[in-house]
């Protein structure tokens, strides 16, 4: 494919974070006197940033009320960021393979950057990425391509030789708008139907399968 840079989404691609996200949401709802939600009702809102996640799960969209809930969510999640979170199988091996072939990797996520970095550091792979772009460092999150283009700028690579790997339609849209190739992972947290309708260039059931598309 001529790929010389790989950009990865975080939740649902690198790490299975769903249970800890759901735990932080339900903790927040309880603090504000609201009932708990089931796992699926929470996870379907993942991928659009923490503010959108809390707003949709709580049904609260006013700034003052949402700011207070978001602060509780972030405080709890920062302390319970990896109670049940794990890397998906093959992630460390895939990153090592990229490094061995001289292909730089980046993370572009709508997840808060401090939590993302803590999880990457815990699992010993933070240093595998030449760039980490989160909502705090851009003015427009995915599906806008700003974050992808910023990451590629840090890596010194052009979009035409890059691959965007994601588990959501927003990831695929961002890649297409940035001018990268796109890969949809079918094992993640995103809605598979929406992902496929977004039309990724190819899909995989496991992250190591990407290597075959890149290197043959």
Short mmCIF file of C-alpha atoms in Angstrom, two decimals:
data_model
loop_
_atom_site.label_atom_id
_atom_site.label_comp_id
_atom_site.label_asym_id
_atom_site.label_seq_id
_atom_site.Cartn_x
_atom_site.Cartn_y
_atom_site.Cartn_z
CA UNK A 1 0.00 0.00 0.00
CA UNK A 2 2.98 2.33 0.29
CA UNK A 3 2.11 3.24 3.89
CA UNK A 4 4.78 5.22 5.72
CA UNK A 5 2.78 6.39 8.77
CA UNK A 6 -0.03 4.87 10.85
CA UNK A 7 -2.55 6.88 12.88
CA UNK A 8 -4.63 5.02 15.44
CA UNK A 9 -7.74 5.94 17.36
CA UNK A 10 -7.49 4.98 21.03
CA UNK A 11 -10.72 3.66 22.60
CA UNK A 12 -11.74 0.52 20.78
CA UNK A 13 -8.55 0.27 18.71
CA UNK A 14 -5.58 0.27 21.09
CA UNK A 15 -7.32 -0.37 24.40
CA UNK A 16 -10.56 -1.99 25.53
CA UNK A 17 -11.61 0.85 27.83
CA UNK A 18 -15.36 0.30 27.84
CA UNK A 19 -15.85 -1.05 31.36
CA UNK A 20 -13.87 1.74 33.02
CA UNK A 21 -15.65 4.39 30.95
CA UNK A 22 -19.00 2.91 31.94
CA UNK A 23 -17.93 2.79 35.57
CA UNK A 24 -16.96 6.46 35.53
CA UNK A 25 -20.23 7.45 33.87
CA UNK A 26 -22.36 5.54 36.36
CA UNK A 27 -20.35 6.94 39.28
CA UNK A 28 -21.09 10.43 37.93
CA UNK A 29 -24.78 9.71 37.47
CA UNK A 30 -25.01 8.38 41.02
CA UNK A 31 -23.30 11.50 42.42
CA UNK A 32 -26.03 13.60 40.83
CA UNK A 33 -28.88 11.39 41.94
CA UNK A 34 -29.45 9.67 38.63
CA UNK A 35 -29.95 5.98 37.96
CA UNK A 36 -27.29 3.76 36.45
CA UNK A 37 -27.28 2.93 32.74
CA UNK A 38 -26.49 -0.44 31.21
CA UNK A 39 -23.16 -0.91 29.44
CA UNK A 40 -24.54 -0.74 25.91
CA UNK A 41 -26.44 2.49 26.55
CA UNK A 42 -23.19 4.14 27.64
CA UNK A 43 -20.82 2.73 25.04
CA UNK A 44 -22.94 3.82 22.11
CA UNK A 45 -22.04 7.41 23.06
CA UNK A 46 -18.28 6.80 23.15
CA UNK A 47 -16.15 8.39 20.45
CA UNK A 48 -17.33 11.99 20.43
CA UNK A 49 -15.42 13.26 23.44
CA UNK A 50 -16.00 13.16 27.20
CA UNK A 51 -18.34 16.15 27.21
CA UNK A 52 -20.65 14.60 24.63
CA UNK A 53 -20.51 11.25 26.45
CA UNK A 54 -21.59 12.72 29.79
CA UNK A 55 -24.18 15.01 28.22
CA UNK A 56 -25.88 12.20 26.33
CA UNK A 57 -25.76 9.68 29.17
CA UNK A 58 -27.11 12.18 31.70
CA UNK A 59 -29.46 14.03 29.37
CA UNK A 60 -27.94 17.28 30.64
CA UNK A 61 -26.87 19.86 28.07
CA UNK A 62 -26.85 23.15 30.02
CA UNK A 63 -23.31 24.43 30.45
CA UNK A 64 -23.23 24.86 34.24
CA UNK A 65 -24.79 21.50 35.06
CA UNK A 66 -22.71 19.71 32.44
CA UNK A 67 -19.47 21.34 33.59
CA UNK A 68 -20.06 20.06 37.12
CA UNK A 69 -20.83 16.54 35.94
CA UNK A 70 -17.86 16.50 33.56
CA UNK A 71 -15.52 17.49 36.40
CA UNK A 72 -16.76 14.57 38.51
CA UNK A 73 -16.44 12.18 35.58
CA UNK A 74 -12.86 13.20 34.82
CA UNK A 75 -11.77 13.17 38.46
CA UNK A 76 -13.10 9.65 38.97
CA UNK A 77 -11.85 8.32 35.65
CA UNK A 78 -8.33 9.68 36.25
CA UNK A 79 -8.18 7.53 39.39
CA UNK A 80 -9.90 4.47 37.91
CA UNK A 81 -8.54 4.67 34.38
CA UNK A 82 -7.29 1.09 34.26
CA UNK A 83 -9.27 -0.94 36.79
CA UNK A 84 -10.45 -3.22 33.98
CA UNK A 85 -8.90 -1.68 30.87
CA UNK A 86 -6.60 -3.88 28.78
CA UNK A 87 -4.72 -3.56 25.52
CA UNK A 88 -6.32 -5.46 22.67
CA UNK A 89 -4.39 -8.59 21.66
CA UNK A 90 -1.48 -7.87 19.36
CA UNK A 91 -1.24 -4.12 19.95
CA UNK A 92 2.25 -4.15 21.49
CA UNK A 93 3.48 -6.55 18.81
CA UNK A 94 2.02 -4.42 16.02
CA UNK A 95 3.66 -1.28 17.36
CA UNK A 96 6.99 -3.09 17.66
CA UNK A 97 6.66 -4.28 14.06
CA UNK A 98 5.99 -0.73 12.84
CA UNK A 99 9.00 0.56 14.74
CA UNK A 100 11.17 -2.22 13.33
CA UNK A 101 10.11 -1.31 9.80
CA UNK A 102 10.68 2.42 10.40
CA UNK A 103 6.99 3.33 10.14
CA UNK A 104 6.05 5.99 12.74
CA UNK A 105 2.76 5.79 14.62
CA UNK A 106 0.49 8.40 16.18
CA UNK A 107 -2.64 8.45 18.31
CA UNK A 108 -5.46 10.81 17.40
CA UNK A 109 -8.32 10.54 19.85
CA UNK A 110 -11.38 12.42 21.07
CA UNK A 111 -10.58 11.15 24.58
CA UNK A 112 -8.99 13.56 27.10
CA UNK A 113 -5.24 13.58 26.56
CA UNK A 114 -4.23 13.17 30.21
CA UNK A 115 -6.23 9.96 30.60
CA UNK A 116 -5.03 8.63 27.25
CA UNK A 117 -1.40 9.25 28.16
CA UNK A 118 -1.82 7.59 31.56
CA UNK A 119 -3.19 4.42 29.99
CA UNK A 120 -0.49 4.32 27.31
CA UNK A 121 2.16 4.84 29.98
CA UNK A 122 0.72 2.13 32.23
CA UNK A 123 1.00 -0.42 29.45
CA UNK A 124 4.48 0.74 28.46
CA UNK A 125 3.66 1.90 24.94
CA UNK A 126 3.53 5.70 25.24
CA UNK A 127 7.00 5.90 23.71
CA UNK A 128 5.81 3.97 20.67
CA UNK A 129 4.02 7.05 19.35
CA UNK A 130 5.60 10.05 17.72
CA UNK A 131 2.47 12.13 18.31
CA UNK A 132 -0.55 12.13 20.61
CA UNK A 133 -3.31 14.48 19.51
CA UNK A 134 -6.32 14.90 21.80
CA UNK A 135 -9.21 17.40 22.02
CA UNK A 136 -7.11 19.80 24.10
CA UNK A 137 -4.68 20.32 21.24
CA UNK A 138 -7.13 20.97 18.38
CA UNK A 139 -10.06 23.28 17.77
CA UNK A 140 -12.16 20.59 16.04
CA UNK A 141 -12.30 16.91 16.97
CA UNK A 142 -12.83 13.96 14.64
CA UNK A 143 -14.57 13.53 12.26
CA UNK A 144 -12.86 16.82 11.33
CA UNK A 145 -9.41 16.02 9.89
CA UNK A 146 -7.55 18.68 11.90
CA UNK A 147 -6.15 16.22 14.44
CA UNK A 148 -4.92 13.79 11.78
CA UNK A 149 -3.20 16.54 9.84
CA UNK A 150 -1.60 17.85 13.03
CA UNK A 151 -0.27 14.40 13.89
CA UNK A 152 1.13 13.91 10.40
CA UNK A 153 2.83 17.29 10.67
CA UNK A 154 4.52 16.14 13.89
CA UNK A 155 5.62 12.93 12.16
CA UNK A 156 6.80 14.78 9.06
CA UNK A 157 4.59 12.66 6.80
CA UNK A 158 2.07 13.41 4.05
CA UNK A 159 -1.56 12.19 4.19
CA UNK A 160 -1.25 10.25 0.95
CA UNK A 161 1.15 7.78 2.54
CA UNK A 162 -0.69 7.48 5.86
CA UNK A 163 -3.24 4.99 7.19
CA UNK A 164 -5.99 5.95 9.66
CA UNK A 165 -7.13 3.03 11.83
CA UNK A 166 -10.41 3.38 13.72
CA UNK A 167 -13.47 1.59 15.05
CA UNK A 168 -16.05 4.26 14.24
CA UNK A 169 -17.55 6.00 11.25
CA UNK A 170 -16.07 9.25 12.53
CA UNK A 171 -12.56 7.83 12.33
CA UNK A 172 -13.08 6.75 8.73
CA UNK A 173 -14.61 10.09 7.78
CA UNK A 174 -11.69 11.93 9.36
CA UNK A 175 -9.22 9.82 7.42
CA UNK A 176 -11.00 10.37 4.13
CA UNK A 177 -11.23 14.12 4.71
CA UNK A 178 -7.53 14.24 5.59
CA UNK A 179 -6.59 12.27 2.48
CA UNK A 180 -5.31 9.11 4.17
CA UNK A 181 -6.08 5.47 3.52
CA UNK A 182 -8.50 4.03 6.08
CA UNK A 183 -8.84 0.79 8.03
CA UNK A 184 -11.85 -0.19 10.13
CA UNK A 185 -11.32 -2.54 13.07
CA UNK A 186 -14.28 -4.80 13.76
CA UNK A 187 -13.28 -5.75 17.32
CA UNK A 188 -13.72 -2.32 18.91
CA UNK A 189 -16.36 -0.32 20.76
CA UNK A 190 -17.92 1.41 17.75
CA UNK A 191 -21.08 0.43 15.88
CA UNK A 192 -19.92 -2.03 13.20
CA UNK A 193 -22.81 -1.22 10.88
CA UNK A 194 -22.03 2.50 10.94
CA UNK A 195 -18.34 1.73 10.51
CA UNK A 196 -18.94 -0.35 7.40
CA UNK A 197 -21.33 2.21 5.92
CA UNK A 198 -18.54 4.78 6.21
CA UNK A 199 -16.63 2.73 3.62
CA UNK A 200 -13.14 2.05 4.98
CA UNK A 201 -10.59 0.88 2.43
CA UNK A 202 -10.34 -2.41 4.32
CA UNK A 203 -11.36 -3.96 7.63
CA UNK A 204 -9.64 -6.31 10.08
CA UNK A 205 -10.71 -8.52 12.97
CA UNK A 206 -7.35 -8.17 14.75
CA UNK A 207 -4.80 -5.37 14.74
CA UNK A 208 -1.90 -7.56 13.59
CA UNK A 209 -3.84 -8.27 10.39
CA UNK A 210 -3.11 -4.68 9.34
CA UNK A 211 0.52 -5.66 8.83
CA UNK A 212 -0.40 -7.87 5.91
CA UNK A 213 -2.09 -4.95 4.14
CA UNK A 214 0.84 -2.63 4.79
CA UNK A 215 3.79 -4.90 4.22
CA UNK A 216 2.31 -7.71 2.11
#
